[in-house]
JSON list of C-alpha atoms in Angstrom, two decimals:
[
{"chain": "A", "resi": 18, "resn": "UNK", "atom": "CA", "xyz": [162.49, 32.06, 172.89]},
{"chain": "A", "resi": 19, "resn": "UNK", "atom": "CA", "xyz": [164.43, 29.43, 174.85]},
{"chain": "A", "resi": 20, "resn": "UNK", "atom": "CA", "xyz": [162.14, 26.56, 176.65]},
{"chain": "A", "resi": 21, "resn": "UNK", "atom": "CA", "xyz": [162.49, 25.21, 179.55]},
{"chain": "A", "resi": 22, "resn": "UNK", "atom": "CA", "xyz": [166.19, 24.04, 180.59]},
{"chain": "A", "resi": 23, "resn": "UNK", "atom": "CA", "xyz": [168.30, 21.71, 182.81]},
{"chain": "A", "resi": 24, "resn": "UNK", "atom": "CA", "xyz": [171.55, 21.00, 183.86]},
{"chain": "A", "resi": 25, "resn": "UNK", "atom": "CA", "xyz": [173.00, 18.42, 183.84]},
{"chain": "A", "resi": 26, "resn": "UNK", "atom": "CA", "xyz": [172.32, 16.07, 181.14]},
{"chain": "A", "resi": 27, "resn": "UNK", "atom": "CA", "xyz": [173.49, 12.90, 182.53]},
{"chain": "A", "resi": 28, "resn": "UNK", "atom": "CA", "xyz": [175.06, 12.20, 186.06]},
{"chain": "A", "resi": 29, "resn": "UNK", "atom": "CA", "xyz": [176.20, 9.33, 187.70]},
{"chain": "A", "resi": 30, "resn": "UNK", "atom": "CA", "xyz": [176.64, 9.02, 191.57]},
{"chain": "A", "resi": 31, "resn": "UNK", "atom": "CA", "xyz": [177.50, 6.72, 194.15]},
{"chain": "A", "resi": 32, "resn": "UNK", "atom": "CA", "xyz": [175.08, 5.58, 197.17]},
{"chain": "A", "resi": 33, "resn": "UNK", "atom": "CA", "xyz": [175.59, 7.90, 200.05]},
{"chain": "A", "resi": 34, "resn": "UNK", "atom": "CA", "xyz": [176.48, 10.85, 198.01]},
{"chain": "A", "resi": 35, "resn": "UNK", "atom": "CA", "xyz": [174.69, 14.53, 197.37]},
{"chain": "A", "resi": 36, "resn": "UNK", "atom": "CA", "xyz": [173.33, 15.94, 193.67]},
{"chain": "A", "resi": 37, "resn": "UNK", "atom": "CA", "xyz": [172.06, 18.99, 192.74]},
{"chain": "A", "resi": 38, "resn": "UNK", "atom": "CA", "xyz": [170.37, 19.55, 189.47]},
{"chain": "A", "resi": 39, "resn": "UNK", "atom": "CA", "xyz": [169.51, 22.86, 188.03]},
{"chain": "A", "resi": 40, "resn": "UNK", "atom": "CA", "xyz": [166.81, 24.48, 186.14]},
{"chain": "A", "resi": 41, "resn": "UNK", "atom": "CA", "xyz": [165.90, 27.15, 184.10]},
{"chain": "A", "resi": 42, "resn": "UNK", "atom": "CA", "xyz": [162.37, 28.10, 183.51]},
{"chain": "A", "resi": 43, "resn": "UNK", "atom": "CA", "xyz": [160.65, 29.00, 179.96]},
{"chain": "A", "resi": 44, "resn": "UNK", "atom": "CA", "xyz": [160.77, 32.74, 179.15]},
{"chain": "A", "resi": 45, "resn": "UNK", "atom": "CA", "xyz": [157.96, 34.75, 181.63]},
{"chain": "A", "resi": 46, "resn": "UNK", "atom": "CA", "xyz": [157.28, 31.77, 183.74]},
{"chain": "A", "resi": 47, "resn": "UNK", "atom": "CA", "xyz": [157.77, 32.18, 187.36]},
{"chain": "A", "resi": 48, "resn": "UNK", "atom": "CA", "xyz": [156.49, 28.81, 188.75]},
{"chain": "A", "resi": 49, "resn": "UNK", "atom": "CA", "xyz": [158.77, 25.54, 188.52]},
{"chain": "A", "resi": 50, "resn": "UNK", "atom": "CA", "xyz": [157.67, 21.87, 189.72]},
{"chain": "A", "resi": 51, "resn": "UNK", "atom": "CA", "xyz": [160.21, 19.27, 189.84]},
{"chain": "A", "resi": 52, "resn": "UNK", "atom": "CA", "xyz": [158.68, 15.74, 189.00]},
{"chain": "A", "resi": 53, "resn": "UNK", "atom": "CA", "xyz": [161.16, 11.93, 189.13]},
{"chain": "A", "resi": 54, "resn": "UNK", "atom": "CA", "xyz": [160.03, 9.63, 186.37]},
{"chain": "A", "resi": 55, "resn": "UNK", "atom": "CA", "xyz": [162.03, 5.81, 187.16]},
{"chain": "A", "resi": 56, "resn": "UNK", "atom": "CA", "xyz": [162.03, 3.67, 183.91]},
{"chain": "A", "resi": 57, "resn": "UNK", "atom": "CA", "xyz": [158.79, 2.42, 182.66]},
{"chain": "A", "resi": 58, "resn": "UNK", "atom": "CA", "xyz": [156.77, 4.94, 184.69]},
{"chain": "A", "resi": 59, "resn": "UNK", "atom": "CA", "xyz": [154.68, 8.13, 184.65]},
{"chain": "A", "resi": 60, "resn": "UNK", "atom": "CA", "xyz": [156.86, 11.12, 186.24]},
{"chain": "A", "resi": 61, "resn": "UNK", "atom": "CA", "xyz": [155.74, 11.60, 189.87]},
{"chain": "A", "resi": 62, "resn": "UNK", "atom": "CA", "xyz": [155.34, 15.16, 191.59]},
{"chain": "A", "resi": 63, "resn": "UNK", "atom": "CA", "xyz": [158.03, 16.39, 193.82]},
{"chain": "A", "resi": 64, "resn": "UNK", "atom": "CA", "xyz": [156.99, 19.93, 194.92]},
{"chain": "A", "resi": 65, "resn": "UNK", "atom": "CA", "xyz": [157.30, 23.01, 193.28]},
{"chain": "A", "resi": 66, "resn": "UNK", "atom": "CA", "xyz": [158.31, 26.65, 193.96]},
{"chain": "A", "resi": 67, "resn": "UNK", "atom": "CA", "xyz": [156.64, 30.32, 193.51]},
{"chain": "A", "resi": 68, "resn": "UNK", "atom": "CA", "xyz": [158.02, 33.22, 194.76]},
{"chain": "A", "resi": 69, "resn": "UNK", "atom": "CA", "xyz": [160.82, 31.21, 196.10]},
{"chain": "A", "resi": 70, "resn": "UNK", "atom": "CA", "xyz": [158.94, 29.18, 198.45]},
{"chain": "A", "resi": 71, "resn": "UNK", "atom": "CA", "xyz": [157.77, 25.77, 198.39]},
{"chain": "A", "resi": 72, "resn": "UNK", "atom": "CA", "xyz": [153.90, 25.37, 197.97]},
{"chain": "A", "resi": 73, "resn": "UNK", "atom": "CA", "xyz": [153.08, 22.14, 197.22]},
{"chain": "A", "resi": 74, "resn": "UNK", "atom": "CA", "xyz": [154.98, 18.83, 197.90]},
{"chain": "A", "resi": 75, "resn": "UNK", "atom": "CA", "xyz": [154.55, 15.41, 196.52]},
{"chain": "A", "resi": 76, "resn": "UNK", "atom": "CA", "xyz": [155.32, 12.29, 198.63]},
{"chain": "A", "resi": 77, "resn": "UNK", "atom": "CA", "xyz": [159.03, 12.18, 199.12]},
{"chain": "A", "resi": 78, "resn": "UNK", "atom": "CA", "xyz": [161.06, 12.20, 201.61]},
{"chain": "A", "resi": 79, "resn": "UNK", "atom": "CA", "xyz": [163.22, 15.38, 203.60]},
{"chain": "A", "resi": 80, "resn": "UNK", "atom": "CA", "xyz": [165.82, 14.03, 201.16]},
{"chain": "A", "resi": 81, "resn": "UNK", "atom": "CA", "xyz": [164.39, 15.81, 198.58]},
{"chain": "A", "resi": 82, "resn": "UNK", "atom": "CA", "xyz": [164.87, 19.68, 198.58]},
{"chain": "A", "resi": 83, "resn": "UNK", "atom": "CA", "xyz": [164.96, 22.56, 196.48]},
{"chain": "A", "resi": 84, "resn": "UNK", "atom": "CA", "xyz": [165.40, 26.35, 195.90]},
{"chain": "A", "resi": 85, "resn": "UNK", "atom": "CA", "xyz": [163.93, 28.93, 193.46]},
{"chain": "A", "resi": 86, "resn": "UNK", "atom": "CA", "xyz": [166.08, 32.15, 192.89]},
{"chain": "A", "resi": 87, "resn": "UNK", "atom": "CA", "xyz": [164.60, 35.51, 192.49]},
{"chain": "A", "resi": 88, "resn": "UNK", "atom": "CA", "xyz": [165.44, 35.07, 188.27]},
{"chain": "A", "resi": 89, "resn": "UNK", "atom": "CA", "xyz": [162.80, 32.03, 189.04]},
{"chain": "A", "resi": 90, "resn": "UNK", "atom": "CA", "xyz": [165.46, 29.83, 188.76]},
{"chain": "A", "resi": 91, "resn": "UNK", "atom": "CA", "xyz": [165.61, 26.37, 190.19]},
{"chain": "A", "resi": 92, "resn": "UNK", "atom": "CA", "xyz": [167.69, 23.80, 191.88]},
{"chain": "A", "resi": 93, "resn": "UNK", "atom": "CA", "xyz": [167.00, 20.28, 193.18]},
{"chain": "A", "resi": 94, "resn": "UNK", "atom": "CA", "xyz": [169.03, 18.81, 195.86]},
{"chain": "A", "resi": 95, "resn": "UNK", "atom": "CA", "xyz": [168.88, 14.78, 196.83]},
{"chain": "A", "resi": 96, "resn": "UNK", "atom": "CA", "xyz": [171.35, 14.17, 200.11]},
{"chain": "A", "resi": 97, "resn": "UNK", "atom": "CA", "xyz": [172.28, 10.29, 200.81]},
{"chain": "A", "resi": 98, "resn": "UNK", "atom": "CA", "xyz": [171.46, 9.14, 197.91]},
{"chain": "A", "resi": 99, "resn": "UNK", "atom": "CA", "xyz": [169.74, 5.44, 197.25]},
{"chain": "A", "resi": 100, "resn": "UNK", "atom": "CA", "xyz": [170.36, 3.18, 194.16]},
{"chain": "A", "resi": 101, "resn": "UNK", "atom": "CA", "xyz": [166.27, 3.90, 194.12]},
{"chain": "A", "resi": 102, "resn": "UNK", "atom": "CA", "xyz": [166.98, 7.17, 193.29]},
{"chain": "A", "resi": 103, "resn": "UNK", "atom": "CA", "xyz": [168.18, 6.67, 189.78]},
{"chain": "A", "resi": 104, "resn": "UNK", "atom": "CA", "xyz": [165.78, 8.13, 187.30]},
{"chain": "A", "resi": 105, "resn": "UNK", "atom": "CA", "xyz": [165.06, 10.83, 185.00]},
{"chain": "A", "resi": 106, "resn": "UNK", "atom": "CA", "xyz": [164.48, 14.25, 186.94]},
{"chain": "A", "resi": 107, "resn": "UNK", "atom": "CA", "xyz": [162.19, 16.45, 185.05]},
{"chain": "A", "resi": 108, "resn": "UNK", "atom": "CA", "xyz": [161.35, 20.00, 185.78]},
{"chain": "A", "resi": 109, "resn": "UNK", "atom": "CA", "xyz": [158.39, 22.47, 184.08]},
{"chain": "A", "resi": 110, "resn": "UNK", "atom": "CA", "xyz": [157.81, 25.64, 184.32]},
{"chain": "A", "resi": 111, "resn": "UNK", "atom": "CA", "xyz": [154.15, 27.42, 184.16]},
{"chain": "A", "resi": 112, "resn": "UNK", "atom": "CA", "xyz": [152.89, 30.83, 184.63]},
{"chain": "A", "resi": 113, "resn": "UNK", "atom": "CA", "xyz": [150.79, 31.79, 187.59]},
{"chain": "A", "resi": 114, "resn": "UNK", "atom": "CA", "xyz": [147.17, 32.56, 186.07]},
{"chain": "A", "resi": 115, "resn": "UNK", "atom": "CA", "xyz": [145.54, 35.34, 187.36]},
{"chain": "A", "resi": 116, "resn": "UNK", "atom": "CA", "xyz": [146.14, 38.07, 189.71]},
{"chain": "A", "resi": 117, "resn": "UNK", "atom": "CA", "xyz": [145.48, 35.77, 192.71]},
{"chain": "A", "resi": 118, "resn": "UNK", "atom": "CA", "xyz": [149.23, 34.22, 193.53]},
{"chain": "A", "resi": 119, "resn": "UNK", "atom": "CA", "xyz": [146.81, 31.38, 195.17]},
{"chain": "A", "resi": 120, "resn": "UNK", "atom": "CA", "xyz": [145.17, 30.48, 191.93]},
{"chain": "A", "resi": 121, "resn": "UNK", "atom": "CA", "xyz": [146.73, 27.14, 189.87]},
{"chain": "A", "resi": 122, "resn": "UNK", "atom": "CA", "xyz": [148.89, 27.19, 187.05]},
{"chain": "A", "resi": 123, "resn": "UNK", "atom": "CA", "xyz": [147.48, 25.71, 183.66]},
{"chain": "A", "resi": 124, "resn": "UNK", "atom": "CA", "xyz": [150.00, 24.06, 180.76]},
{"chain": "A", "resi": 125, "resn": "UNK", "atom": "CA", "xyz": [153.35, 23.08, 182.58]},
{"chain": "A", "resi": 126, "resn": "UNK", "atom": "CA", "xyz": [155.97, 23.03, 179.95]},
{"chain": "A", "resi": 127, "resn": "UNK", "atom": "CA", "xyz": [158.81, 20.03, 180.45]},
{"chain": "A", "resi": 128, "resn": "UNK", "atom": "CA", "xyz": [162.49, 20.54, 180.03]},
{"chain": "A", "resi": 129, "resn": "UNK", "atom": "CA", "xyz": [164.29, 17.67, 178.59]},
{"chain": "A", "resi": 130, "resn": "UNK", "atom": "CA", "xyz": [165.39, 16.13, 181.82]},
{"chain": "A", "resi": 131, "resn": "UNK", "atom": "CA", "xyz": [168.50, 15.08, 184.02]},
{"chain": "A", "resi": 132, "resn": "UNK", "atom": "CA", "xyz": [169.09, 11.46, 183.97]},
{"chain": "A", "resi": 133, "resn": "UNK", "atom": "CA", "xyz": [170.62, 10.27, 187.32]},
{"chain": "A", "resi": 134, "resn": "UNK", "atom": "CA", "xyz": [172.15, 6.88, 187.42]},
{"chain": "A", "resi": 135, "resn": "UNK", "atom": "CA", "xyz": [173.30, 5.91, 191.25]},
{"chain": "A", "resi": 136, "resn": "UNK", "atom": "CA", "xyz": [175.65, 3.35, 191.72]},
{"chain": "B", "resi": 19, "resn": "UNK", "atom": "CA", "xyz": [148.11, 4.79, 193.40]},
{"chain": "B", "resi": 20, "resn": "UNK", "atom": "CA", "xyz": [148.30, 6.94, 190.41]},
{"chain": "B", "resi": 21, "resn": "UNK", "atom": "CA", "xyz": [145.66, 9.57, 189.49]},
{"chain": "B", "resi": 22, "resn": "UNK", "atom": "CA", "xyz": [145.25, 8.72, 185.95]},
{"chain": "B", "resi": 23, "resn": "UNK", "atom": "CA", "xyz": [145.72, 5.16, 184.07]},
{"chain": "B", "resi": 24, "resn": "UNK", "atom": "CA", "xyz": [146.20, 4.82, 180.39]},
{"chain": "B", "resi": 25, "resn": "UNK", "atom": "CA", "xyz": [144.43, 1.77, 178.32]},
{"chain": "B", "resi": 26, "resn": "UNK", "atom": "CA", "xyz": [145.95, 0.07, 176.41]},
{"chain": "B", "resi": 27, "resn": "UNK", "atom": "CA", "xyz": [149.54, -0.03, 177.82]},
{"chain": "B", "resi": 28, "resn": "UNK", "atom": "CA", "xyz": [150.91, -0.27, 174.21]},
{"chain": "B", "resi": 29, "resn": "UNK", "atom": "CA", "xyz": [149.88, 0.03, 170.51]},
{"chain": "B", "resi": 30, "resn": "UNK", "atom": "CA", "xyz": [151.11, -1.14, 167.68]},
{"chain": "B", "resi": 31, "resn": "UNK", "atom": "CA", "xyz": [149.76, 0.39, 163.96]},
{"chain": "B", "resi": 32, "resn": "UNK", "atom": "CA", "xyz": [150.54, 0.46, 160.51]},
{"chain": "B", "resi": 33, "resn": "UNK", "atom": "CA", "xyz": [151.00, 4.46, 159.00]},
{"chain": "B", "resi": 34, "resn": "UNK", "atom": "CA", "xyz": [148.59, 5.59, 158.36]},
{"chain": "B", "resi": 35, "resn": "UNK", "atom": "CA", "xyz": [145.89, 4.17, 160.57]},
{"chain": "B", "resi": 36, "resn": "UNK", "atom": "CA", "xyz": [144.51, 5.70, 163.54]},
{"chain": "B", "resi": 37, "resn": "UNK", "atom": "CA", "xyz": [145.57, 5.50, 166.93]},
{"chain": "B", "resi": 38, "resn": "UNK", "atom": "CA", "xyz": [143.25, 5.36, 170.12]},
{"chain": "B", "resi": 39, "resn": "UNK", "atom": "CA", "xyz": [144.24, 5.29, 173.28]},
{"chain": "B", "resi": 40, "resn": "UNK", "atom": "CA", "xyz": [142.20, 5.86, 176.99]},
{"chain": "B", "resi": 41, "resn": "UNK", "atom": "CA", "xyz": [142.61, 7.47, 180.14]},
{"chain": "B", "resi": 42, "resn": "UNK", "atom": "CA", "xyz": [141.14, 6.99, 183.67]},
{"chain": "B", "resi": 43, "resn": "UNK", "atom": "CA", "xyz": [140.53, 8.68, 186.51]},
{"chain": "B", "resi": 44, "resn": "UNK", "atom": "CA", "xyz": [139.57, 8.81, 189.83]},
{"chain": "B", "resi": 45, "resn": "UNK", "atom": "CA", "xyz": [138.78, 12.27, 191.38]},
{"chain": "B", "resi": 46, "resn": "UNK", "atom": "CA", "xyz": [136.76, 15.24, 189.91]},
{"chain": "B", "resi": 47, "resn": "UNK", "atom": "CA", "xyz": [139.77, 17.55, 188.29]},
{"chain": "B", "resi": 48, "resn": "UNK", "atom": "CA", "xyz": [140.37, 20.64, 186.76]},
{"chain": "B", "resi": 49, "resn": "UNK", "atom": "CA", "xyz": [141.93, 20.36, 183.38]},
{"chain": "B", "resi": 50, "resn": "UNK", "atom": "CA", "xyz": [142.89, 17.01, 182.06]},
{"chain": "B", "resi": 51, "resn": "UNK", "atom": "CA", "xyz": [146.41, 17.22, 179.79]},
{"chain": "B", "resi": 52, "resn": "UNK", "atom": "CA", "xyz": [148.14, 14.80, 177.42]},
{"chain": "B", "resi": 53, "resn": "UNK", "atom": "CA", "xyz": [151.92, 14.74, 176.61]},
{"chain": "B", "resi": 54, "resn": "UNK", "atom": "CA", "xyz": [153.84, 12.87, 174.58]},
{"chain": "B", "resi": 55, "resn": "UNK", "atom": "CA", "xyz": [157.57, 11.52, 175.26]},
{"chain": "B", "resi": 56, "resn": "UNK", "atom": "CA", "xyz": [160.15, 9.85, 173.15]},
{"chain": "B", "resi": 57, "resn": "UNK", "atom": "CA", "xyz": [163.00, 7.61, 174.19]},
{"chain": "B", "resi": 58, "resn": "UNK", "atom": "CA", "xyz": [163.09, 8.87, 177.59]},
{"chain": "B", "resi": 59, "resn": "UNK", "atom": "CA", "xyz": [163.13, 12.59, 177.13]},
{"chain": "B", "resi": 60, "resn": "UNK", "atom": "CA", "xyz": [161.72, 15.65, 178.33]},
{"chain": "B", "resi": 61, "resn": "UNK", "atom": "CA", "xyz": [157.64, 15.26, 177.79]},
{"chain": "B", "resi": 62, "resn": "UNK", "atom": "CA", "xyz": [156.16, 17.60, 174.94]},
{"chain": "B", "resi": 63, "resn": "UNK", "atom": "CA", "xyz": [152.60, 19.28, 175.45]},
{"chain": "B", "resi": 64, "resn": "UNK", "atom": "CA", "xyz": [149.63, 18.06, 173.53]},
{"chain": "B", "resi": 65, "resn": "UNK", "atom": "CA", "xyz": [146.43, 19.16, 174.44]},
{"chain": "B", "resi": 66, "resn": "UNK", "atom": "CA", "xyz": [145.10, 20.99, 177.59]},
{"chain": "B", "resi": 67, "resn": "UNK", "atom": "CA", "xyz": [140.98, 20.33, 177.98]},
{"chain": "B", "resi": 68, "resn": "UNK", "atom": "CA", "xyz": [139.27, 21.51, 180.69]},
{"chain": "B", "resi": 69, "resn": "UNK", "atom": "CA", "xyz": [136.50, 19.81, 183.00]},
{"chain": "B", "resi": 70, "resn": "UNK", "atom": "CA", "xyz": [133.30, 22.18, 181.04]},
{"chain": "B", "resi": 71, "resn": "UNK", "atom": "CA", "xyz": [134.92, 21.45, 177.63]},
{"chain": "B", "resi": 72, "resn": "UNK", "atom": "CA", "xyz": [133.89, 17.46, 176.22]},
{"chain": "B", "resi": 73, "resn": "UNK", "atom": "CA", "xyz": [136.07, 18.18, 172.81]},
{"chain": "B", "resi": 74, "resn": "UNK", "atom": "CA", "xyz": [139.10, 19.96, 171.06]},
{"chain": "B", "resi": 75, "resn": "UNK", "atom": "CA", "xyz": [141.11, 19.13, 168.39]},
{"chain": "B", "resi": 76, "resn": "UNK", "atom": "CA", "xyz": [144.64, 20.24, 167.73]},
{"chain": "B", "resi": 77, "resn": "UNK", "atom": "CA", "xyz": [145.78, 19.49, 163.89]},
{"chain": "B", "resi": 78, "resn": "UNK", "atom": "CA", "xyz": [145.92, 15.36, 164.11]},
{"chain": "B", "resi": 79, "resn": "UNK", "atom": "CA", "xyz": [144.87, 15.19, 167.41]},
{"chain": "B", "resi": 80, "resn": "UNK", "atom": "CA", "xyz": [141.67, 14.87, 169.09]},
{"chain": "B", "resi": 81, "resn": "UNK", "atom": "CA", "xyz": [140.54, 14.53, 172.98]},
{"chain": "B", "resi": 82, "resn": "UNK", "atom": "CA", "xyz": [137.33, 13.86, 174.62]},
{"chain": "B", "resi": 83, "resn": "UNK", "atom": "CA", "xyz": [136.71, 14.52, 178.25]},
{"chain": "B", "resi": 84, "resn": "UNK", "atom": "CA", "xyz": [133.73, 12.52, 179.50]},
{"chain": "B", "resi": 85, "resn": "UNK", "atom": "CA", "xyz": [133.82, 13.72, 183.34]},
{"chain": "B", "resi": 86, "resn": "UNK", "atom": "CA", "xyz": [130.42, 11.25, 184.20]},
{"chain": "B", "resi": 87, "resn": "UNK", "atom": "CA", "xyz": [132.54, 8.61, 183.12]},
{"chain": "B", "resi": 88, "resn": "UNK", "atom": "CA", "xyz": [135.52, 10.06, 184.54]},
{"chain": "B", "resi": 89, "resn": "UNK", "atom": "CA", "xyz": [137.54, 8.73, 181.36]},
{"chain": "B", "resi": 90, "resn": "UNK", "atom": "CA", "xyz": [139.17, 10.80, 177.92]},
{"chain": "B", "resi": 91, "resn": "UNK", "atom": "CA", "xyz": [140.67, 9.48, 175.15]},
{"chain": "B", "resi": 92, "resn": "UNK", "atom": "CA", "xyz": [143.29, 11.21, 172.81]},
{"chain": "B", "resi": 93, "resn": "UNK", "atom": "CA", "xyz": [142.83, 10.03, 168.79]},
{"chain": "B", "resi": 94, "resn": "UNK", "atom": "CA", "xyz": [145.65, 10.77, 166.70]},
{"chain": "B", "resi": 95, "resn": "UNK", "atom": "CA", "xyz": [144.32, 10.22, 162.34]},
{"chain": "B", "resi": 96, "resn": "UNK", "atom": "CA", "xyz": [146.67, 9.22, 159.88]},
{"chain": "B", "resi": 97, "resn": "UNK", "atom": "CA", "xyz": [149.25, 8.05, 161.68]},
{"chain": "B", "resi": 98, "resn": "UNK", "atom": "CA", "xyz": [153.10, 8.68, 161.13]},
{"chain": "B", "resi": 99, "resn": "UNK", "atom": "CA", "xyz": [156.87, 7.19, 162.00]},
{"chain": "B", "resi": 100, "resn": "UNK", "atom": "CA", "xyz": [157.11, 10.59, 163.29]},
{"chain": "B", "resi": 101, "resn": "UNK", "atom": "CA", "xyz": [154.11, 9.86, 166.41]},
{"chain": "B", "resi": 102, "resn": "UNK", "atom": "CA", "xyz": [156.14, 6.89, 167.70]},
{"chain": "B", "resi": 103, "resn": "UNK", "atom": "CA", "xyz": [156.39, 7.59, 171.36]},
{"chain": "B", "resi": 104, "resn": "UNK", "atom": "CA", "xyz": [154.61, 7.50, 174.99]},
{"chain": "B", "resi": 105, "resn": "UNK", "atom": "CA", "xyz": [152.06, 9.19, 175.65]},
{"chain": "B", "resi": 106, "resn": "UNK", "atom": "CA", "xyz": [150.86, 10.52, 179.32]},
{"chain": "B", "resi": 107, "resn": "UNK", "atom": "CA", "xyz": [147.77, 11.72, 180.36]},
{"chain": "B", "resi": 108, "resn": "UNK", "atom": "CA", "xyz": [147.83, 13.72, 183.49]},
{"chain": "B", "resi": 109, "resn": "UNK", "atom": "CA", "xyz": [144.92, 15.21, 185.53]},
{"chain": "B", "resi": 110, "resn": "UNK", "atom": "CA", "xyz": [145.31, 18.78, 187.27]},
{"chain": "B", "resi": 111, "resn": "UNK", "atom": "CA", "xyz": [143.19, 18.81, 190.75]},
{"chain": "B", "resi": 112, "resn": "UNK", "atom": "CA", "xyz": [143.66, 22.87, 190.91]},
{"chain": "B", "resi": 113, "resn": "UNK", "atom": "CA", "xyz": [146.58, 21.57, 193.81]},
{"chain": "B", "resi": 114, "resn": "UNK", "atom": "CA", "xyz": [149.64, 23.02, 191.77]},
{"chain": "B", "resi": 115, "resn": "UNK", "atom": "CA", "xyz": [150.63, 19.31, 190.77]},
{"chain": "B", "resi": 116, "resn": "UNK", "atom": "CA", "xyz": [150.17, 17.00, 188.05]},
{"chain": "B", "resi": 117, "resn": "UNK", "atom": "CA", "xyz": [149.26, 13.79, 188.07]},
{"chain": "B", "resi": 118, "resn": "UNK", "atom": "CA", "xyz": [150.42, 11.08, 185.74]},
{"chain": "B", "resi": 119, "resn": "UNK", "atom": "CA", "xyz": [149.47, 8.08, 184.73]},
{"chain": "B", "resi": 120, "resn": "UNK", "atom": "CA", "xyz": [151.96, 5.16, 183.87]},
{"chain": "B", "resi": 121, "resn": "UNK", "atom": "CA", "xyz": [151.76, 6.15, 179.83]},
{"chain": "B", "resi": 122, "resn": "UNK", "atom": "CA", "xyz": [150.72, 4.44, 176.23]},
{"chain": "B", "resi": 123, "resn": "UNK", "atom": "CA", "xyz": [153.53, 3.03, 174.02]},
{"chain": "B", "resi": 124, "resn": "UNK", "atom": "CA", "xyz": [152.78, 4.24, 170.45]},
{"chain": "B", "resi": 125, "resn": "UNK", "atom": "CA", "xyz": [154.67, 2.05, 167.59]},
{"chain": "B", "resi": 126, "resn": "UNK", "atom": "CA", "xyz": [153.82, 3.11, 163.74]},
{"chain": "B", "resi": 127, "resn": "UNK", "atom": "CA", "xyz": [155.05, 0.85, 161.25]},
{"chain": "B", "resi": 128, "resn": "UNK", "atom": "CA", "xyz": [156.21, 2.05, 158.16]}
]
């Protein structure tokens, strides 16, 4: 049973430029939150998606977007990039709880992260 | 400001020993969850404890929730080279997110 998975490992950028990173969810999880973790920190929220919509965002900017696809798949898109950007872009998958699609997710499993560097 | 702080910000023990570390919080929360990271990767799940349980244990591991105190603490016996890492507590406010704090550095000496 493959965990939770992102693409890419590394990537470096330059100020001013667009990145999308990509992940794939844990097997029979259909709820993915993206969270930014700069060095020395705790990882901060994002938002994440459920039934391909957004439902919960964390304090960043319009910058910061992101898609689910109906195989629960995810992307994360940062446009005009800053050097503040550069960090290590985690995403975890859960599984809605429940038969009420309102109702919180419990353990969030991590993928092993993208590290963006932005130059 | 963050949700949940860790105490102390790093520990340093000899195998073998045990390793305590503390966790903060603000707000009245769901479920209360520790992870543990090394060298910058992906963050590994611990131990889930909700806000009616005060206990669990999970092999070396054990957590506390005191929710009067607003404060848990994660105990890992018999320490190994293998449990060198970060941990993160993060508190779950039933608002789809988790919030971490800024994480325990865990050394074991051999």
């Amino acid at each position: 049973d493959a965990g939770v998975t992102q693409s890419p490992t590394h990537l470096i950028k330059t100020r001013g430029q667009q990145v999308t990173l990509r992940c794939s969810p844990k097997s029979g999880h259909d709820t993915v939150s993206w969270y930014q973790q700069a060095l020395g920190q705790g990882p901060q929220f994002i938002f994440q998606y459920y039934e391909e919509e957004e439902r919960q965002r964390g304090n960043f900017p319009d910058r910061f977007s992101g898609h689910q696809f109906p195989n629960y798949s995810s992307e994360l898109n940062v446009n005009a990039l800053l050097l503040g950007d550069s960090a290590l872009y985690l995403c975890a998958s859960s599984a809605q709880t429940g038969t009420d699609k309102n109702s919180n997710t419990d353990t969030q499993y991590f993928g092993p992260g993208t590290r963006l560097t932005v130059l | 400001s963050q949700q949940g702080e860790e105490d102390p910000q790093a520990l340093s023990i000899q195998e073998g020993e045990n390793a305590t570390m503390n966790c903060s919080y603000k707000t009245s929360i769901n479920n209360l969850q520790w992870y543990r990271q090394n060298s910058g990767r992906g963050l590994v799940h611990l131990i889930l404890i909700r806000s009616n349980e005060r206990e669990k244990h999970s092999g070396r591991l054990r957590v506390t929730l005191d929710t009067s105190k607003k404060s848990s603490s994660l105990l890992i016996t018999a320490s190994r080279a293998a449990d060198t890492a970060s941990y993160f507590c993060a508190t779950d406010l039933n608002d789809y997110k988790l919030s971490f704090g800024a994480g325990t550095t865990v050394t074991v000496r051999a």
